[in-house]
Coordinates of C-alpha atoms and ligand atoms in Angstrom, one line a residue:
X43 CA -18.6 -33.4 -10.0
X44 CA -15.4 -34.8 -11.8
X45 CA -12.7 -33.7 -9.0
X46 CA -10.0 -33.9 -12.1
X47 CA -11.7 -31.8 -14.6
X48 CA -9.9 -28.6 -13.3
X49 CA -7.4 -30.2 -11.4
X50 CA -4.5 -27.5 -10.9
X51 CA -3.2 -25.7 -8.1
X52 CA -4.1 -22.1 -8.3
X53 CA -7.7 -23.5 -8.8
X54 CA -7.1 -25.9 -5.8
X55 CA -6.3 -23.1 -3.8
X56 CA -9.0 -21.1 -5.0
X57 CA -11.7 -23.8 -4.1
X58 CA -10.1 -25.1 -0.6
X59 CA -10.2 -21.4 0.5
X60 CA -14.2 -21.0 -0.8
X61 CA -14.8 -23.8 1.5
X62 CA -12.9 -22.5 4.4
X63 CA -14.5 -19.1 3.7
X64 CA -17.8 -20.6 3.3
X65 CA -17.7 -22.6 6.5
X66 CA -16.6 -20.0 8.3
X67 CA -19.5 -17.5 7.0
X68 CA -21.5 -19.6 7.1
X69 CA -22.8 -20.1 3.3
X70 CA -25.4 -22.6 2.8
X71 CA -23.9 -25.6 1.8
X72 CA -25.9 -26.4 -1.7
X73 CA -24.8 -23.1 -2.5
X74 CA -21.5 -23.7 -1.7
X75 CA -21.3 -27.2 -2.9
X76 CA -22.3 -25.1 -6.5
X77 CA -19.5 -22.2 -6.1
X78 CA -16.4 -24.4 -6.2
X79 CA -17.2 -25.1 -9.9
X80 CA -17.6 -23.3 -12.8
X81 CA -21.5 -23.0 -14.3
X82 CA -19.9 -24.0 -18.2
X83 CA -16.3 -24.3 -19.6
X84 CA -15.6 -24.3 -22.9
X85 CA -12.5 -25.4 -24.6
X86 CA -11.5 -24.3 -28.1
X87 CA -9.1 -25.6 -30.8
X88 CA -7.5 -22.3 -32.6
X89 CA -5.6 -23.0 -35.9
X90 CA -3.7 -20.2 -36.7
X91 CA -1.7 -19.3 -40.0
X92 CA 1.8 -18.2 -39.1
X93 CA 4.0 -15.7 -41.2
X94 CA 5.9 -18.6 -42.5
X95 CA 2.4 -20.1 -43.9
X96 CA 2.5 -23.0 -41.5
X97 CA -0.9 -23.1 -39.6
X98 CA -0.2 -23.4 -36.0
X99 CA -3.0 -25.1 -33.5
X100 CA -3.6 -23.2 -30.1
X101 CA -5.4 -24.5 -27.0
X102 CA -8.1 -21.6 -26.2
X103 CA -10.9 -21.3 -22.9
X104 CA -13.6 -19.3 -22.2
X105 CA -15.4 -20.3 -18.7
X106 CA -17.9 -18.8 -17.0
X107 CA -18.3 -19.2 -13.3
X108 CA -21.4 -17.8 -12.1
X109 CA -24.2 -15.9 -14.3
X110 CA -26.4 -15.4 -11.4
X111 CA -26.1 -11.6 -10.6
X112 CA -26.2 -10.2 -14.0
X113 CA -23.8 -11.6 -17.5
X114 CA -20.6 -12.9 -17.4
X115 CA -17.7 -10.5 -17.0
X116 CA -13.6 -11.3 -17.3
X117 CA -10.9 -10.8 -19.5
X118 CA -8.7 -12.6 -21.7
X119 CA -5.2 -13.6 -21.2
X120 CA -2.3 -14.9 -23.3
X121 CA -0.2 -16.6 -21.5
X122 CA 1.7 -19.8 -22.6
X123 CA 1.1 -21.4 -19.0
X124 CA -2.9 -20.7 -19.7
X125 CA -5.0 -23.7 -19.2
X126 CA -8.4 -24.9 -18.2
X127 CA -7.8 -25.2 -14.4
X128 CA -6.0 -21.8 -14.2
X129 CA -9.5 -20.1 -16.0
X130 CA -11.7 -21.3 -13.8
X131 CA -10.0 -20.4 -10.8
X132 CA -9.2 -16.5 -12.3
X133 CA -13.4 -17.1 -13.6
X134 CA -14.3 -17.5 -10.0
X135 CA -12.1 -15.0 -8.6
X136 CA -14.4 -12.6 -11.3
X137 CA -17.5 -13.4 -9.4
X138 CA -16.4 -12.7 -6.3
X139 CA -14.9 -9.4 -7.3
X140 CA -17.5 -8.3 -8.8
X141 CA -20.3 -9.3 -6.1
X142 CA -17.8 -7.4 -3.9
X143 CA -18.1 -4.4 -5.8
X144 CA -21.7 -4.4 -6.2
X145 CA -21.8 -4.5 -9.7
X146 CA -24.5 -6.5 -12.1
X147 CA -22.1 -8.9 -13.3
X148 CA -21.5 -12.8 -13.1
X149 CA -17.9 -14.0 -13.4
X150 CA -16.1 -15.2 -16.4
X151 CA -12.6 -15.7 -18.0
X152 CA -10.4 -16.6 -20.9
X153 CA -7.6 -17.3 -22.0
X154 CA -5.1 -19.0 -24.9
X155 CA -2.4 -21.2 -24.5
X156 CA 0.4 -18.9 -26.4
X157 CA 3.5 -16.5 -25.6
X158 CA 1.9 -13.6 -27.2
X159 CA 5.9 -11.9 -27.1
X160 CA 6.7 -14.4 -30.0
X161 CA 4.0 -13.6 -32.2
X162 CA 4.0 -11.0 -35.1
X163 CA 1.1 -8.3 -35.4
X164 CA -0.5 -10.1 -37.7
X165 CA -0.2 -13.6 -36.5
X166 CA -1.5 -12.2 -33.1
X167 CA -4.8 -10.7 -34.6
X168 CA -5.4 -13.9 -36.7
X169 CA -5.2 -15.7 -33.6
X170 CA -7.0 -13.3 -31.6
X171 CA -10.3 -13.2 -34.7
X172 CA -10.3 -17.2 -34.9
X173 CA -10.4 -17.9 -30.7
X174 CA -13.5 -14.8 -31.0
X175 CA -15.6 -16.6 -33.6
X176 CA -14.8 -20.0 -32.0
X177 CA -16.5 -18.9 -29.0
X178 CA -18.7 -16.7 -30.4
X179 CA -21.8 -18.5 -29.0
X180 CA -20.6 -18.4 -25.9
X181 CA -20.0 -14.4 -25.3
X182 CA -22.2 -11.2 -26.4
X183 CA -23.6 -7.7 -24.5
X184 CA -26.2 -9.3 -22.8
X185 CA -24.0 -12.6 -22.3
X186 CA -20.6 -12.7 -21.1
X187 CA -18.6 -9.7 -21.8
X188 CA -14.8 -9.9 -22.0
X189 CA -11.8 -7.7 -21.1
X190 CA -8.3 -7.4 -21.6
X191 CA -5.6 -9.5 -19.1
X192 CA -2.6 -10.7 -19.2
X193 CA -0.9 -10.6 -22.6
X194 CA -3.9 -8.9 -24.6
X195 CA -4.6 -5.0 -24.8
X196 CA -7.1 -2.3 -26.6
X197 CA -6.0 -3.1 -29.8
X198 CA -6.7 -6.9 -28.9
X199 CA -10.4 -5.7 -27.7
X200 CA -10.8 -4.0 -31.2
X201 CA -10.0 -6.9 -33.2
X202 CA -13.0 -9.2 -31.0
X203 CA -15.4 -5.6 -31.3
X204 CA -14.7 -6.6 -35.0
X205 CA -15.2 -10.0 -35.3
X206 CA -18.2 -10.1 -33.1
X207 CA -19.8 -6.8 -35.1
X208 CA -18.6 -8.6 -38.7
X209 CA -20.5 -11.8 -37.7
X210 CA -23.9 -10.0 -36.7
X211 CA -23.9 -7.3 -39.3
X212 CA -23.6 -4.5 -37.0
X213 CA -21.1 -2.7 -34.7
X214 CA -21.3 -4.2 -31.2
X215 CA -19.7 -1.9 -28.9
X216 CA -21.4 -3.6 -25.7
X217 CA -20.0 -7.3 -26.3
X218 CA -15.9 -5.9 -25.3
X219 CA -14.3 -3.6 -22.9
X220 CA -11.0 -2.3 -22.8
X221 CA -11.8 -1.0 -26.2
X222 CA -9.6 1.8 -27.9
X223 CA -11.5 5.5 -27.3
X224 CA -11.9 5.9 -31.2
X225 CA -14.3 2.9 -31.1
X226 CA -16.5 3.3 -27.7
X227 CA -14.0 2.5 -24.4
X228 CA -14.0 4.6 -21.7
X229 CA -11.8 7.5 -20.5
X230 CA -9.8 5.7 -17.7
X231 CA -10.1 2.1 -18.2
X232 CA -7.1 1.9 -19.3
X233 CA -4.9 3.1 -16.5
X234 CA -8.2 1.8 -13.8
X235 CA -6.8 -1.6 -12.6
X236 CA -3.7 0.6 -11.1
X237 CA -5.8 3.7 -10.1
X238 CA -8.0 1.3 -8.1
X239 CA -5.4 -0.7 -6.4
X240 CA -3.6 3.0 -5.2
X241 CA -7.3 4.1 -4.5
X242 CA -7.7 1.2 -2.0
X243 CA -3.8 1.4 -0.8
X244 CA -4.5 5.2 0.3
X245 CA -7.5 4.2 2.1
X246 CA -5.5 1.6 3.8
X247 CA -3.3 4.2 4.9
X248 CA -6.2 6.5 6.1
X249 CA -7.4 4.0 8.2
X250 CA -3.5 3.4 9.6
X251 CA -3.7 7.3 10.1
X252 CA -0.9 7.9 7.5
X253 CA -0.7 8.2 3.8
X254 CA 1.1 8.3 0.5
X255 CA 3.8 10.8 1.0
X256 CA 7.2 9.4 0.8
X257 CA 6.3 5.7 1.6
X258 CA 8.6 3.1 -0.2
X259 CA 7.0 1.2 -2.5
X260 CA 8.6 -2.2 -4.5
X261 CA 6.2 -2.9 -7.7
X262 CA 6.1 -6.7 -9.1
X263 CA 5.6 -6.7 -12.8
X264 CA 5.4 -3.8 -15.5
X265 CA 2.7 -4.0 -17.4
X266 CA -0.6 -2.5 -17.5
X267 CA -1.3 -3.2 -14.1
X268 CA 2.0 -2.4 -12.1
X269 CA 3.2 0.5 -14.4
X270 CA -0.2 2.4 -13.4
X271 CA 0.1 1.6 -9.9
X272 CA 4.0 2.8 -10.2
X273 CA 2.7 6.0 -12.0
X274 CA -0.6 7.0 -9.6
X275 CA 1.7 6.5 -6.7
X276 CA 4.5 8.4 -8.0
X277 CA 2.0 11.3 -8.6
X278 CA 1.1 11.2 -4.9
X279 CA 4.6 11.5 -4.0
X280 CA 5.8 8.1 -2.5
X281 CA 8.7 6.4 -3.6
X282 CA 8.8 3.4 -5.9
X283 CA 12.3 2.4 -5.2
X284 CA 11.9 -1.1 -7.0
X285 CA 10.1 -2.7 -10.1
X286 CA 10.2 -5.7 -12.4
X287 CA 9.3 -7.6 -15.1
X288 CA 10.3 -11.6 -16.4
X289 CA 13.6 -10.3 -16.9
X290 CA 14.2 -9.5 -13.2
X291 CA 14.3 -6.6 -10.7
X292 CA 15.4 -3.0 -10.7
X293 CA 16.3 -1.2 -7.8
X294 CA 16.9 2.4 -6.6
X295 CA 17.2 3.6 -3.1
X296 CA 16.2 6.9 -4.1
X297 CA 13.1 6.4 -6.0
X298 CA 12.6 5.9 -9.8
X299 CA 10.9 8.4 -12.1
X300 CA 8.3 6.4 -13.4
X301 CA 7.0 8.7 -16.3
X302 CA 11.0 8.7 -17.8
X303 CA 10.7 5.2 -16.8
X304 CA 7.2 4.3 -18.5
X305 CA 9.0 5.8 -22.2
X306 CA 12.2 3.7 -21.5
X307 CA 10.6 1.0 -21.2
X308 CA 8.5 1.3 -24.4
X309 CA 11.5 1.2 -26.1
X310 CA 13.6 -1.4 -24.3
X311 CA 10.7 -3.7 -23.4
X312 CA 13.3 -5.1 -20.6
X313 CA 13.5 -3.0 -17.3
X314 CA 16.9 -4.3 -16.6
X315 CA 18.5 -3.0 -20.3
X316 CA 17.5 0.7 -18.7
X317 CA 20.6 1.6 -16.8
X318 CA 18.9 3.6 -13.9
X319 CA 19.3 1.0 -11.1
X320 CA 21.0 -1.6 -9.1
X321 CA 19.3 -5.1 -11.1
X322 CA 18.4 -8.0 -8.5
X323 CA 16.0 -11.0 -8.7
X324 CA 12.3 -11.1 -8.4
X325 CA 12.8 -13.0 -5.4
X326 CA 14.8 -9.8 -4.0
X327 CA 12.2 -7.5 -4.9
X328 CA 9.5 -9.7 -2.7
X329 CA 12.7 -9.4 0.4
X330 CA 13.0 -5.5 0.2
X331 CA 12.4 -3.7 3.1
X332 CA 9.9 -1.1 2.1
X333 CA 6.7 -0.2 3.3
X334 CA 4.3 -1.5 0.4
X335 CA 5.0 -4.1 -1.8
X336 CA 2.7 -4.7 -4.9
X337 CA 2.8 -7.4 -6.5
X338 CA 1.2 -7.3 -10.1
X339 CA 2.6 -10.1 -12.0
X340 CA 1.1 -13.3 -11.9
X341 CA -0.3 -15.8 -8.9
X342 CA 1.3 -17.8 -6.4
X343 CA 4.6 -15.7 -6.0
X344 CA 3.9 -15.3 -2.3
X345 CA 3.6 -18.3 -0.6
X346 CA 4.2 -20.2 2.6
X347 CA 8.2 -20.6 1.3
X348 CA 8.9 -17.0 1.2
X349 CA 5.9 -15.0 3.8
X350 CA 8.5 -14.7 6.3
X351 CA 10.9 -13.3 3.9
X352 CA 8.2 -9.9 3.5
X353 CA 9.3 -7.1 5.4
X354 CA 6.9 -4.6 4.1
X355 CA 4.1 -3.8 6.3
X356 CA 1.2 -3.2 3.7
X357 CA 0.9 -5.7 0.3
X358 CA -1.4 -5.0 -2.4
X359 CA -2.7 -8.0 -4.7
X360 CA -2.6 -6.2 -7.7
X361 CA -2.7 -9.6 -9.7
X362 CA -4.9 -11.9 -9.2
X363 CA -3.8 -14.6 -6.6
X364 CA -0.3 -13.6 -6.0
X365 CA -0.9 -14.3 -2.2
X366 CA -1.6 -17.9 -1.4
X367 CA -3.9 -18.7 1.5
X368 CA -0.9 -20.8 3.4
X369 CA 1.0 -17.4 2.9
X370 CA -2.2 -15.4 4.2
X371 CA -2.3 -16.7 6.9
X372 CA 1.5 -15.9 7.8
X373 CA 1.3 -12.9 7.1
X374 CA -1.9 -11.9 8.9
X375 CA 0.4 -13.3 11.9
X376 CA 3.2 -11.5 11.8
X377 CA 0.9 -8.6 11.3
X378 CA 1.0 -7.6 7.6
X379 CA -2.3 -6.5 6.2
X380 CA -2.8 -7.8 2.6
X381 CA -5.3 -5.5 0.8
X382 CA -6.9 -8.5 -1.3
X383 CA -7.2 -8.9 -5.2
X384 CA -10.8 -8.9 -5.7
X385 CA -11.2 -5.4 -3.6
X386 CA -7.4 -3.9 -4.7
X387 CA -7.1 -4.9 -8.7
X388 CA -11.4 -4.7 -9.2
X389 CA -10.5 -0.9 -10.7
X390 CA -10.1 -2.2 -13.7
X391 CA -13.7 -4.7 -13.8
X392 CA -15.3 -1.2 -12.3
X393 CA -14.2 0.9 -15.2
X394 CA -15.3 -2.2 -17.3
X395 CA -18.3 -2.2 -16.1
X396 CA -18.6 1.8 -16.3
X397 CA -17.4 1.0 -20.0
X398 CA -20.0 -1.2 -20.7
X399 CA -22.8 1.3 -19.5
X400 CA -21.8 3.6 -21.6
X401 CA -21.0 1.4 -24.8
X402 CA -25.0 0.5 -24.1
X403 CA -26.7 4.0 -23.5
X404 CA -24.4 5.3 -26.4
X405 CA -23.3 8.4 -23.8
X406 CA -19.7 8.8 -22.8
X407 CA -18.3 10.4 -19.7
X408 CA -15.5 12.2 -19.0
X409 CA -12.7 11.0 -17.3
X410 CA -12.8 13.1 -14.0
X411 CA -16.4 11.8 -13.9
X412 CA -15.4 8.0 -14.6
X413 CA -12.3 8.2 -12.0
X414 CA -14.6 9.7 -9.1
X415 CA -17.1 7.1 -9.6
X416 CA -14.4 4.7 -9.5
X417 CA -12.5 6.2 -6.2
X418 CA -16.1 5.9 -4.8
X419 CA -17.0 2.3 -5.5
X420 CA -13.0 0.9 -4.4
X421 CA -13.7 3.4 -1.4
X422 CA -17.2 1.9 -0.5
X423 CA -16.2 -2.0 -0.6
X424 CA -12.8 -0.7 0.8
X425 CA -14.8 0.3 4.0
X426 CA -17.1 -2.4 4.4
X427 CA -14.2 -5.2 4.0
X428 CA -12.3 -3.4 6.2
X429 CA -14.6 -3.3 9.2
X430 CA -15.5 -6.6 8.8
X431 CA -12.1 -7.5 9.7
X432 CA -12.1 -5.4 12.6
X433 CA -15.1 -6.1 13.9
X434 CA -14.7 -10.0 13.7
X435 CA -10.6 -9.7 13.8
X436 CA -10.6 -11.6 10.5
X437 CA -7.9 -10.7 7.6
X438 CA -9.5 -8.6 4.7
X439 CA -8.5 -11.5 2.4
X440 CA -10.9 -13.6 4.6
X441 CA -13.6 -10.5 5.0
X442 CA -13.9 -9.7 1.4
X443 CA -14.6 -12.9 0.2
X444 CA -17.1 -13.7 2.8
X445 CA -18.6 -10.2 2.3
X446 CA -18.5 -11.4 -1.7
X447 CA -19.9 -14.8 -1.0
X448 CA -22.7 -13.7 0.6
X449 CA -24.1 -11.5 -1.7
X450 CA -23.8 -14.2 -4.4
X451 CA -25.6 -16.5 -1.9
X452 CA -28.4 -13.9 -1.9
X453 CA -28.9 -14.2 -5.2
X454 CA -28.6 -17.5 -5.8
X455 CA -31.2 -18.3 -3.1
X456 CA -33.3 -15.8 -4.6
X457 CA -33.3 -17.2 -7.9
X458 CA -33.5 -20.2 -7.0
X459 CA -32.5 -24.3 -7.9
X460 CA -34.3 -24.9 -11.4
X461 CA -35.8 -27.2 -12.0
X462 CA -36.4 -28.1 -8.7
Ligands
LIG58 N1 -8.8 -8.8 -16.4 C1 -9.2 -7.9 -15.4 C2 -9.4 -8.5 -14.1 O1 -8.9 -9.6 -13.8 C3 -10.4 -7.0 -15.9 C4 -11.6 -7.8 -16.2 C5 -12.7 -7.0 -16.8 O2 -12.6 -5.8 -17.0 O3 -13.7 -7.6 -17.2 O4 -10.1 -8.0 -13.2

């Protein structure tokens, strides 16, 4: 394999830590030799005509890491730091959360090269219909099925439900989730990601005989992701005394109230123009002294620079990669437990996948029914992640993925090599 094709740190980080993992667990090596790269990539020019009739070119990716346990599954992000490398590693992180969960899915992601914040409505869903029919081949029900992520929402899901359906002749409702209601999502998909990652937080509590009530809790990021978390753990009283977004930090000793704090921000789109707190950096927010931190931005903003700077006891990856394996391992040291991204943010690929079913059988749930399954999915790999790591005194970062790799080994080797 070309060692420069995906060159790029988080995925450097991502494949140094499936080796380590894999040594330590034991993973055949062929299998493992496989794993560290993606099964296809595919990179995509996407000409787009601005509001000012210029046509602007964007660099888009769709790569899928592993189709051996069922079709590809992974959002979409627009980001303007996307590239190739950064897919593949947030691809393979797919796989492994979703052999985790035990669900029926390979891994996949994609992504544009694009600050979505400086696009228009409509330059954003001529974008959004030229990157779907470029790699139209590539994704479909049975195929690779794709999600919202960073940057892209339900209405960005519609848009590829509609270039897909336009291009086969028929409404496809099984080839996107995330979807709007009106047009086959699910009740609680889009709040699940957050729901999940507080799902697997309480549970971490449980175990630490304690719980929600009136635990200090400092959010990274404000998006789809954090601002669920905020809300869920707001609703089961603790305190979320600190949040953020690009703009920096906002902090409140007392605790925010995150509903008021959800509608402000709809309209300011900047936590920091809402006067209800003290405003400090990101880098403060990682510092506070609280007794969860949960960072759900982007990766790499824990790392072996700033681990000893965490004070709080308990730190939920509710993005993907936010904790680097350097910074792991410090923190498993000084006795931190990090509840790890493919077991705490996988709410939202388990209401996906939920989505998905029901987008097929043409039979929607309701939402009490699609939230308990979830609780009981996020509680069930919860459980067996987390004796794992008692019983061989491993972190859960190190436990889930080995529990994840192993079950993708299965399958591989069940399959297996063709031709041989
Ligand atoms: N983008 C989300 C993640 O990183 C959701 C993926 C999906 O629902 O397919 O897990």
């Amino acid at each position: 394999m070309d060692q420069t094709l995906y060159q790029g740190e988080f995925f450097e980080h991502t494949t140094a830590y499936l080796d380590y993992v894999g040594k330590k667990a034991n993973i055949d090596v062929n299998v493992l030799s496989r794993l560290k790269y993606p099964k296809r990539a595919l990179c995509v020019s996407v000409p787009v005509r601005m509001d000012d009739a210029t046509v602007k070119v964007f660099q888009g990716f769709r790569v899928q890491h592993s189709l051996t346990l069922g079709p590809g599954k992974g959002g979409i992000r627009y980001h303007q730091d996307v590239t190739l490398s950064e897919v593949a590693a947030l691809a393979s992180l797919m796989t492994f959360k979703n052999s985790l969960l035990n669900l029926p899915l390979g891994g996949a992601k994609g992504g544009v090269a694009v600050d979505p914040t400086k696009l228009s409505r409509t330059e954003k869903q001529n974008l959004t219909r030229r990157y779907t029919t470029e790699i139209l081949p590539f994704i479909g029900p049975q195929q690779d099925i794709p999600a919202p992520d960073v940057g892209t929402d339900a209405q960005t899901m519609a848009w590829i439900m509609d270039t897909y359906s336009q291009s086969v002749g028929h409404a496809v409702q099984g080839v996107i989730t995330g979807k709007p209601i009106e047009i086959g999502g699910s009740l609680g998909r889009e709040g699940a990601t957050g729901l999940g990652a507080i799902f697997c937080l309480e549970e971490a509590l449980k175990v630490k005989n304690s719980d929600m009530k009136n635990k200090t809790i400092a959010i990274q990021g404000f998006g789809n992701v954090g601002s669920h978390a905020a809300l869920y753990a707001h609703q089961r009283g603790a305190k979320i005394v600190a949040v953020s977004d690009v703009d920096g930090a906002i902090f409140n000793p007392n605790g925010f109230n995150i509903p008021e704090l959800m509608t402000a921000y709809k309209q300011t789109k900047s936590l920091t123009k809402i006067n209800v707190g003290e405003n400090i950096t990101n880098q403060q927010l990682l510092a506070l002294d609280v007794d969860v931190l949960i960072p759900a931005a982007l990766d790499g903003v824990i790392t072996s620079k700033n681990a000893n700077d965490i004070k709080a006891k308990i730190i939920v990856e509710g993005a993907n990669g936010p904790v680097t394996p350097d910074a792991n391992k410090i923190l498993h040291e000084k006795g931190v437990t990090v509840l790890p991204d493919i077991l705490a943010n996988g709410g939202g690929v388990v209401v996906s996948y939920f989505e998905w079913v029901q987008s097929m059988a043409s039979f929607f749930w309701d939402e009490d029914e699609v939230n308990k399954r979830l609780r009981f999915v996020i509680t069930k790999a919860f459980k067996s992640v987390w004796e794992m790591s008692q019983k061989e005194g491993i972190d859960m970062k190190v436990a889930a993925m080995s529990l994840a790799m192993k079950r993708v080994e299965k399958g591989m080797l069940l399959r297996g090599l063709y031709p041989r």
